[in-house]
Amino acid sequence: MTPLAEGQVLRLAQDAPSAALTDLTGPGAVLVLSPHPDDETLGCGAAIAAACASGVRVIVAVLTDGAGSHPRSRAYPRIRLAALRREEVAEAVSQLTQGHGRVVHLNHPDQGPLSVGQRRAYADKLVRLVDDEAVSALWTTWEGDPHVDHRRAARLAIDVVTERPRLRLWRFPVWGRFTQRGLRRGEAIRRFEVGEFGRCKRAALAAHRSQMTRLIHDDPDGFVMDASTQQHFLESPEIFIRGGGHV
Protein backbone atom coordinates (compact mmCIF):
# COMPACT_ATOMS: atom_id res chain seq x y z
CA MET A 1 0.00 0.00 0.00
CA THR A 2 1.41 3.38 -0.98
CA PRO A 3 1.30 6.49 1.23
CA LEU A 4 -1.92 8.45 0.83
CA ALA A 5 -2.31 12.11 0.00
CA GLU A 6 -3.81 14.69 2.28
CA GLY A 7 -7.54 15.07 1.73
CA GLN A 8 -10.06 17.81 2.28
CA VAL A 9 -11.13 16.60 5.75
CA LEU A 10 -7.50 16.63 6.90
CA ARG A 11 -7.12 20.17 5.67
CA LEU A 12 -10.29 21.26 7.45
CA ALA A 13 -9.13 19.54 10.64
CA GLN A 14 -6.00 21.67 10.79
CA ASP A 15 -8.06 24.69 11.87
CA ALA A 16 -10.87 22.83 13.62
CA PRO A 17 -11.60 23.35 17.33
CA SER A 18 -10.42 20.73 19.77
CA ALA A 19 -12.98 18.21 20.99
CA ALA A 20 -13.62 18.18 24.71
CA LEU A 21 -13.75 14.60 25.96
CA THR A 22 -17.00 15.28 27.82
CA ASP A 23 -18.61 16.45 24.57
CA LEU A 24 -17.54 13.26 22.84
CA THR A 25 -18.77 10.94 25.58
CA GLY A 26 -21.70 12.52 27.37
CA PRO A 27 -22.54 11.31 30.88
CA GLY A 28 -22.66 7.57 30.20
CA ALA A 29 -20.77 4.84 28.38
CA VAL A 30 -19.41 5.00 24.83
CA LEU A 31 -20.26 2.48 22.12
CA VAL A 32 -17.74 2.33 19.28
CA LEU A 33 -19.05 0.68 16.11
CA SER A 34 -15.97 -0.43 14.16
CA PRO A 35 -16.40 -1.80 10.62
CA HIS A 36 -13.36 -4.08 10.95
CA PRO A 37 -10.97 -5.09 13.69
CA ASP A 38 -8.41 -2.22 13.66
CA ASP A 39 -10.69 0.69 12.70
CA GLU A 40 -11.36 1.31 16.38
CA THR A 41 -7.64 1.92 16.89
CA LEU A 42 -6.95 3.82 13.68
CA GLY A 43 -9.91 6.16 13.94
CA CYS A 44 -10.37 6.82 17.64
CA GLY A 45 -7.86 4.79 19.67
CA ALA A 46 -6.55 7.76 21.65
CA ALA A 47 -10.06 8.96 22.42
CA ILE A 48 -10.99 5.46 23.63
CA ALA A 49 -7.93 5.45 25.89
CA ALA A 50 -8.72 8.94 27.19
CA ALA A 51 -12.33 8.03 27.88
CA CYS A 52 -11.34 4.93 29.86
CA ALA A 53 -8.68 6.85 31.77
CA SER A 54 -11.38 9.30 32.85
CA GLY A 55 -13.64 6.51 34.09
CA VAL A 56 -15.93 6.16 31.06
CA ARG A 57 -16.88 2.61 30.08
CA VAL A 58 -16.22 1.74 26.43
CA ILE A 59 -17.81 -1.06 24.43
CA VAL A 60 -16.40 -1.83 20.97
CA ALA A 61 -18.80 -3.53 18.57
CA VAL A 62 -17.10 -4.93 15.46
CA LEU A 63 -19.36 -5.18 12.41
CA THR A 64 -17.38 -7.61 10.22
CA ASP A 65 -15.07 -10.54 10.77
CA GLY A 66 -12.23 -8.83 8.91
CA ALA A 67 -11.48 -12.01 6.99
CA GLY A 68 -11.33 -10.40 3.55
CA SER A 69 -7.93 -8.75 3.87
CA HIS A 70 -5.87 -11.64 2.44
CA PRO A 71 -8.17 -13.58 0.11
CA ARG A 72 -5.42 -15.62 -1.58
CA SER A 73 -3.66 -16.82 1.55
CA ARG A 74 -3.61 -20.58 1.98
CA ALA A 75 -1.92 -20.36 5.38
CA TYR A 76 -4.74 -18.12 6.66
CA PRO A 77 -8.03 -19.14 5.05
CA ARG A 78 -11.07 -17.10 6.05
CA ILE A 79 -11.92 -19.08 9.20
CA ARG A 80 -8.37 -18.91 10.56
CA LEU A 81 -7.97 -15.25 9.62
CA ALA A 82 -11.27 -14.32 11.27
CA ALA A 83 -10.14 -16.06 14.47
CA LEU A 84 -6.81 -14.24 14.36
CA ARG A 85 -8.48 -10.88 13.89
CA ARG A 86 -10.75 -11.54 16.87
CA GLU A 87 -7.63 -12.15 18.97
CA GLU A 88 -6.01 -9.00 17.63
CA VAL A 89 -8.93 -6.70 18.39
CA ALA A 90 -9.28 -8.18 21.87
CA GLU A 91 -5.62 -7.38 22.56
CA ALA A 92 -5.91 -3.91 21.00
CA VAL A 93 -8.97 -2.95 23.03
CA SER A 94 -7.30 -4.28 26.16
CA GLN A 95 -4.32 -2.02 25.46
CA LEU A 96 -6.54 1.01 24.92
CA THR A 97 -8.74 0.40 27.97
CA GLN A 98 -6.20 -1.10 30.37
CA GLY A 99 -8.20 -4.30 30.32
CA HIS A 100 -11.55 -2.71 31.13
CA GLY A 101 -13.11 -2.56 27.66
CA ARG A 102 -15.63 -4.96 26.18
CA VAL A 103 -15.67 -6.27 22.62
CA VAL A 104 -18.85 -7.45 20.89
CA HIS A 105 -18.75 -9.14 17.47
CA LEU A 106 -21.62 -8.86 14.97
CA ASN A 107 -19.73 -11.30 12.69
CA HIS A 108 -20.89 -10.00 9.32
CA PRO A 109 -18.67 -11.29 6.49
CA ASP A 110 -16.04 -8.75 5.47
CA GLN A 111 -17.47 -6.86 2.45
CA GLY A 112 -20.30 -9.40 2.22
CA PRO A 113 -23.81 -8.44 1.05
CA LEU A 114 -25.97 -6.88 3.75
CA SER A 115 -29.67 -7.62 3.55
CA VAL A 116 -32.41 -5.45 4.99
CA GLY A 117 -33.11 -8.15 7.57
CA GLN A 118 -29.47 -8.39 8.64
CA ARG A 119 -29.21 -4.62 8.97
CA ARG A 120 -32.32 -4.58 11.15
CA ALA A 121 -31.02 -7.43 13.31
CA TYR A 122 -27.66 -5.71 13.83
CA ALA A 123 -29.37 -2.42 14.66
CA ASP A 124 -31.63 -4.16 17.19
CA LYS A 125 -28.61 -5.76 18.86
CA LEU A 126 -26.86 -2.40 19.07
CA VAL A 127 -29.95 -0.73 20.53
CA ARG A 128 -30.04 -3.41 23.23
CA LEU A 129 -26.37 -2.68 23.97
CA VAL A 130 -27.16 1.02 24.25
CA ASP A 131 -29.91 0.29 26.76
CA ASP A 132 -28.09 -2.39 28.74
CA GLU A 133 -24.83 -0.43 29.04
CA ALA A 134 -26.37 3.04 29.58
CA VAL A 135 -24.60 4.34 26.49
CA SER A 136 -24.70 8.10 25.91
CA ALA A 137 -22.45 8.36 22.82
CA LEU A 138 -22.01 6.32 19.66
CA TRP A 139 -18.79 6.64 17.65
CA THR A 140 -18.46 5.08 14.21
CA THR A 141 -16.88 5.62 10.83
CA TRP A 142 -17.85 8.51 8.57
CA GLU A 143 -20.16 7.84 5.65
CA GLY A 144 -17.68 9.75 3.48
CA ASP A 145 -15.18 6.90 3.82
CA PRO A 146 -14.79 5.07 0.49
CA HIS A 147 -14.92 1.54 1.95
CA VAL A 148 -18.32 -0.16 1.74
CA ASP A 149 -18.16 -1.58 5.28
CA HIS A 150 -17.34 1.86 6.69
CA ARG A 151 -20.41 3.32 4.99
CA ARG A 152 -22.52 0.45 6.28
CA ALA A 153 -21.38 1.11 9.83
CA ALA A 154 -22.38 4.76 9.39
CA ARG A 155 -25.84 3.73 8.20
CA LEU A 156 -26.24 1.30 11.08
CA ALA A 157 -25.36 4.07 13.51
CA ILE A 158 -28.11 6.24 11.99
CA ASP A 159 -30.55 3.34 12.50
CA VAL A 160 -29.57 3.16 16.16
CA VAL A 161 -29.80 6.90 16.73
CA THR A 162 -33.20 6.94 15.06
CA GLU A 163 -34.34 4.50 17.76
CA ARG A 164 -32.44 6.27 20.55
CA PRO A 165 -32.28 9.97 19.54
CA ARG A 166 -30.72 11.03 22.87
CA LEU A 167 -27.40 9.50 21.77
CA ARG A 168 -24.50 11.71 20.78
CA LEU A 169 -23.39 10.47 17.36
CA TRP A 170 -19.82 11.18 16.31
CA ARG A 171 -18.23 9.79 13.15
CA PHE A 172 -14.52 9.42 12.56
CA PRO A 173 -13.03 9.34 9.03
CA VAL A 174 -10.44 6.66 8.40
CA TRP A 175 -9.82 6.47 4.63
CA GLY A 176 -12.12 9.44 4.08
CA ARG A 177 -9.47 11.77 5.48
CA PHE A 178 -7.38 11.09 2.36
CA THR A 179 -10.10 11.78 -0.24
CA GLN A 180 -11.34 15.03 -1.70
CA ARG A 181 -14.82 14.65 -0.26
CA GLY A 182 -15.69 17.50 2.09
CA LEU A 183 -18.28 17.97 4.78
CA ARG A 184 -21.99 18.15 4.11
CA ARG A 185 -24.16 21.03 5.18
CA GLY A 186 -24.73 20.89 8.92
CA GLU A 187 -21.63 18.84 9.70
CA ALA A 188 -19.05 20.15 12.16
CA ILE A 189 -15.50 18.85 12.57
CA ARG A 190 -13.48 18.53 15.77
CA ARG A 191 -9.97 17.29 16.44
CA PHE A 192 -8.73 15.17 19.32
CA GLU A 193 -5.00 15.24 19.98
CA VAL A 194 -3.32 11.88 20.56
CA GLY A 195 -1.06 13.40 23.22
CA GLU A 196 -0.31 11.27 26.25
CA PHE A 197 -2.34 8.38 24.87
CA GLY A 198 0.00 7.85 21.94
CA ARG A 199 1.76 4.99 23.71
CA CYS A 200 -1.52 3.11 24.23
CA LYS A 201 -2.53 3.70 20.63
CA ARG A 202 0.83 2.48 19.33
CA ALA A 203 0.58 -0.73 21.38
CA ALA A 204 -2.98 -1.28 20.18
CA LEU A 205 -2.05 -0.77 16.54
CA ALA A 206 0.84 -3.21 16.90
CA ALA A 207 -1.65 -5.81 18.14
CA HIS A 208 -3.22 -5.81 14.66
CA ARG A 209 -0.19 -7.60 13.28
CA SER A 210 -2.04 -9.27 10.38
CA GLN A 211 -2.72 -5.80 8.96
CA MET A 212 0.40 -3.90 10.03
CA THR A 213 3.13 -6.46 9.27
CA ARG A 214 3.94 -9.16 6.73
CA LEU A 215 2.75 -11.87 9.12
CA ILE A 216 0.65 -13.33 6.30
CA HIS A 217 3.38 -13.80 3.73
CA ASP A 218 1.66 -15.98 1.12
CA ASP A 219 -0.67 -13.33 -0.32
CA PRO A 220 1.47 -10.54 -1.79
CA ASP A 221 -1.64 -8.59 -2.79
CA GLY A 222 -3.19 -8.80 0.68
CA PHE A 223 -3.67 -5.66 2.74
CA VAL A 224 -0.71 -4.39 4.73
CA MET A 225 -0.61 -0.78 5.90
CA ASP A 226 2.67 0.87 5.00
CA ALA A 227 4.83 2.39 7.72
CA SER A 228 4.20 6.01 6.77
CA THR A 229 0.41 5.60 6.89
CA GLN A 230 0.69 3.85 10.26
CA GLN A 231 2.75 6.76 11.51
CA HIS A 232 0.13 9.20 10.26
CA PHE A 233 -2.58 7.55 12.35
CA LEU A 234 -0.30 7.35 15.37
CA GLU A 235 0.74 11.00 15.30
CA SER A 236 -2.08 12.95 13.65
CA PRO A 237 -5.08 14.21 15.62
CA GLU A 238 -8.14 12.01 15.55
CA ILE A 239 -11.03 13.59 13.69
CA PHE A 240 -14.63 13.57 14.82
CA ILE A 241 -17.59 14.80 12.77
CA ARG A 242 -21.01 15.62 14.18
CA GLY A 243 -24.24 16.73 12.56
CA GLY A 244 -25.70 16.00 9.13
CA GLY A 245 -24.81 12.53 7.95
CA HIS A 246 -28.30 11.07 7.62
CA VAL A 247 -27.76 8.35 5.05
Coordinates of C-alpha atoms in Angstrom, one line a residue:
M1 CA 0.0 0.0 0.0
T2 CA 1.4 3.4 -1.0
P3 CA 1.3 6.5 1.2
L4 CA -1.9 8.5 0.8
A5 CA -2.3 12.1 0.0
E6 CA -3.8 14.7 2.3
G7 CA -7.5 15.1 1.7
Q8 CA -10.1 17.8 2.3
V9 CA -11.1 16.6 5.7
L10 CA -7.5 16.6 6.9
R11 CA -7.1 20.2 5.7
L12 CA -10.3 21.3 7.5
A13 CA -9.1 19.5 10.6
Q14 CA -6.0 21.7 10.8
D15 CA -8.1 24.7 11.9
A16 CA -10.9 22.8 13.6
P17 CA -11.6 23.4 17.3
S18 CA -10.4 20.7 19.8
A19 CA -13.0 18.2 21.0
A20 CA -13.6 18.2 24.7
L21 CA -13.8 14.6 26.0
T22 CA -17.0 15.3 27.8
D23 CA -18.6 16.5 24.6
L24 CA -17.5 13.3 22.8
T25 CA -18.8 10.9 25.6
G26 CA -21.7 12.5 27.4
P27 CA -22.5 11.3 30.9
G28 CA -22.7 7.6 30.2
A29 CA -20.8 4.8 28.4
V30 CA -19.4 5.0 24.8
L31 CA -20.3 2.5 22.1
V32 CA -17.7 2.3 19.3
L33 CA -19.0 0.7 16.1
S34 CA -16.0 -0.4 14.2
P35 CA -16.4 -1.8 10.6
H36 CA -13.4 -4.1 11.0
P37 CA -11.0 -5.1 13.7
D38 CA -8.4 -2.2 13.7
D39 CA -10.7 0.7 12.7
E40 CA -11.4 1.3 16.4
T41 CA -7.6 1.9 16.9
L42 CA -7.0 3.8 13.7
G43 CA -9.9 6.2 13.9
C44 CA -10.4 6.8 17.6
G45 CA -7.9 4.8 19.7
A46 CA -6.5 7.8 21.6
A47 CA -10.1 9.0 22.4
I48 CA -11.0 5.5 23.6
A49 CA -7.9 5.4 25.9
A50 CA -8.7 8.9 27.2
A51 CA -12.3 8.0 27.9
C52 CA -11.3 4.9 29.9
A53 CA -8.7 6.8 31.8
S54 CA -11.4 9.3 32.8
G55 CA -13.6 6.5 34.1
V56 CA -15.9 6.2 31.1
R57 CA -16.9 2.6 30.1
V58 CA -16.2 1.7 26.4
I59 CA -17.8 -1.1 24.4
V60 CA -16.4 -1.8 21.0
A61 CA -18.8 -3.5 18.6
V62 CA -17.1 -4.9 15.5
L63 CA -19.4 -5.2 12.4
T64 CA -17.4 -7.6 10.2
D65 CA -15.1 -10.5 10.8
G66 CA -12.2 -8.8 8.9
A67 CA -11.5 -12.0 7.0
G68 CA -11.3 -10.4 3.5
S69 CA -7.9 -8.8 3.9
H70 CA -5.9 -11.6 2.4
P71 CA -8.2 -13.6 0.1
R72 CA -5.4 -15.6 -1.6
S73 CA -3.7 -16.8 1.6
R74 CA -3.6 -20.6 2.0
A75 CA -1.9 -20.4 5.4
Y76 CA -4.7 -18.1 6.7
P77 CA -8.0 -19.1 5.0
R78 CA -11.1 -17.1 6.1
I79 CA -11.9 -19.1 9.2
R80 CA -8.4 -18.9 10.6
L81 CA -8.0 -15.2 9.6
A82 CA -11.3 -14.3 11.3
A83 CA -10.1 -16.1 14.5
L84 CA -6.8 -14.2 14.4
R85 CA -8.5 -10.9 13.9
R86 CA -10.7 -11.5 16.9
E87 CA -7.6 -12.1 19.0
E88 CA -6.0 -9.0 17.6
V89 CA -8.9 -6.7 18.4
A90 CA -9.3 -8.2 21.9
E91 CA -5.6 -7.4 22.6
A92 CA -5.9 -3.9 21.0
V93 CA -9.0 -2.9 23.0
S94 CA -7.3 -4.3 26.2
Q95 CA -4.3 -2.0 25.5
L96 CA -6.5 1.0 24.9
T97 CA -8.7 0.4 28.0
Q98 CA -6.2 -1.1 30.4
G99 CA -8.2 -4.3 30.3
H100 CA -11.5 -2.7 31.1
G101 CA -13.1 -2.6 27.7
R102 CA -15.6 -5.0 26.2
V103 CA -15.7 -6.3 22.6
V104 CA -18.8 -7.4 20.9
H105 CA -18.8 -9.1 17.5
L106 CA -21.6 -8.9 15.0
N107 CA -19.7 -11.3 12.7
H108 CA -20.9 -10.0 9.3
P109 CA -18.7 -11.3 6.5
D110 CA -16.0 -8.8 5.5
Q111 CA -17.5 -6.9 2.4
G112 CA -20.3 -9.4 2.2
P113 CA -23.8 -8.4 1.0
L114 CA -26.0 -6.9 3.8
S115 CA -29.7 -7.6 3.5
V116 CA -32.4 -5.4 5.0
G117 CA -33.1 -8.2 7.6
Q118 CA -29.5 -8.4 8.6
R119 CA -29.2 -4.6 9.0
R120 CA -32.3 -4.6 11.1
A121 CA -31.0 -7.4 13.3
Y122 CA -27.7 -5.7 13.8
A123 CA -29.4 -2.4 14.7
D124 CA -31.6 -4.2 17.2
K125 CA -28.6 -5.8 18.9
L126 CA -26.9 -2.4 19.1
V127 CA -30.0 -0.7 20.5
R128 CA -30.0 -3.4 23.2
L129 CA -26.4 -2.7 24.0
V130 CA -27.2 1.0 24.2
D131 CA -29.9 0.3 26.8
D132 CA -28.1 -2.4 28.7
E133 CA -24.8 -0.4 29.0
A134 CA -26.4 3.0 29.6
V135 CA -24.6 4.3 26.5
S136 CA -24.7 8.1 25.9
A137 CA -22.4 8.4 22.8
L138 CA -22.0 6.3 19.7
W139 CA -18.8 6.6 17.7
T140 CA -18.5 5.1 14.2
T141 CA -16.9 5.6 10.8
W142 CA -17.8 8.5 8.6
E143 CA -20.2 7.8 5.6
G144 CA -17.7 9.7 3.5
D145 CA -15.2 6.9 3.8
P146 CA -14.8 5.1 0.5
H147 CA -14.9 1.5 1.9
V148 CA -18.3 -0.2 1.7
D149 CA -18.2 -1.6 5.3
H150 CA -17.3 1.9 6.7
R151 CA -20.4 3.3 5.0
R152 CA -22.5 0.4 6.3
A153 CA -21.4 1.1 9.8
A154 CA -22.4 4.8 9.4
R155 CA -25.8 3.7 8.2
L156 CA -26.2 1.3 11.1
A157 CA -25.4 4.1 13.5
I158 CA -28.1 6.2 12.0
D159 CA -30.6 3.3 12.5
V160 CA -29.6 3.2 16.2
V161 CA -29.8 6.9 16.7
T162 CA -33.2 6.9 15.1
E163 CA -34.3 4.5 17.8
R164 CA -32.4 6.3 20.5
P165 CA -32.3 10.0 19.5
R166 CA -30.7 11.0 22.9
L167 CA -27.4 9.5 21.8
R168 CA -24.5 11.7 20.8
L169 CA -23.4 10.5 17.4
W170 CA -19.8 11.2 16.3
R171 CA -18.2 9.8 13.2
F172 CA -14.5 9.4 12.6
P173 CA -13.0 9.3 9.0
V174 CA -10.4 6.7 8.4
W175 CA -9.8 6.5 4.6
G176 CA -12.1 9.4 4.1
R177 CA -9.5 11.8 5.5
F178 CA -7.4 11.1 2.4
T179 CA -10.1 11.8 -0.2
Q180 CA -11.3 15.0 -1.7
R181 CA -14.8 14.7 -0.3
G182 CA -15.7 17.5 2.1
L183 CA -18.3 18.0 4.8
R184 CA -22.0 18.1 4.1
R185 CA -24.2 21.0 5.2
G186 CA -24.7 20.9 8.9
E187 CA -21.6 18.8 9.7
A188 CA -19.1 20.1 12.2
I189 CA -15.5 18.9 12.6
R190 CA -13.5 18.5 15.8
R191 CA -10.0 17.3 16.4
F192 CA -8.7 15.2 19.3
E193 CA -5.0 15.2 20.0
V194 CA -3.3 11.9 20.6
G195 CA -1.1 13.4 23.2
E196 CA -0.3 11.3 26.2
F197 CA -2.3 8.4 24.9
G198 CA 0.0 7.8 21.9
R199 CA 1.8 5.0 23.7
C200 CA -1.5 3.1 24.2
K201 CA -2.5 3.7 20.6
R202 CA 0.8 2.5 19.3
A203 CA 0.6 -0.7 21.4
A204 CA -3.0 -1.3 20.2
L205 CA -2.1 -0.8 16.5
A206 CA 0.8 -3.2 16.9
A207 CA -1.6 -5.8 18.1
H208 CA -3.2 -5.8 14.7
R209 CA -0.2 -7.6 13.3
S210 CA -2.0 -9.3 10.4
Q211 CA -2.7 -5.8 9.0
M212 CA 0.4 -3.9 10.0
T213 CA 3.1 -6.5 9.3
R214 CA 3.9 -9.2 6.7
L215 CA 2.8 -11.9 9.1
I216 CA 0.6 -13.3 6.3
H217 CA 3.4 -13.8 3.7
D218 CA 1.7 -16.0 1.1
D219 CA -0.7 -13.3 -0.3
P220 CA 1.5 -10.5 -1.8
D221 CA -1.6 -8.6 -2.8
G222 CA -3.2 -8.8 0.7
F223 CA -3.7 -5.7 2.7
V224 CA -0.7 -4.4 4.7
M225 CA -0.6 -0.8 5.9
D226 CA 2.7 0.9 5.0
A227 CA 4.8 2.4 7.7
S228 CA 4.2 6.0 6.8
T229 CA 0.4 5.6 6.9
Q230 CA 0.7 3.8 10.3
Q231 CA 2.7 6.8 11.5
H232 CA 0.1 9.2 10.3
F233 CA -2.6 7.6 12.3
L234 CA -0.3 7.4 15.4
E235 CA 0.7 11.0 15.3
S236 CA -2.1 13.0 13.7
P237 CA -5.1 14.2 15.6
E238 CA -8.1 12.0 15.5
I239 CA -11.0 13.6 13.7
F240 CA -14.6 13.6 14.8
I241 CA -17.6 14.8 12.8
R242 CA -21.0 15.6 14.2
G243 CA -24.2 16.7 12.6
G244 CA -25.7 16.0 9.1
G245 CA -24.8 12.5 7.9
H246 CA -28.3 11.1 7.6
V247 CA -27.8 8.4 5.1

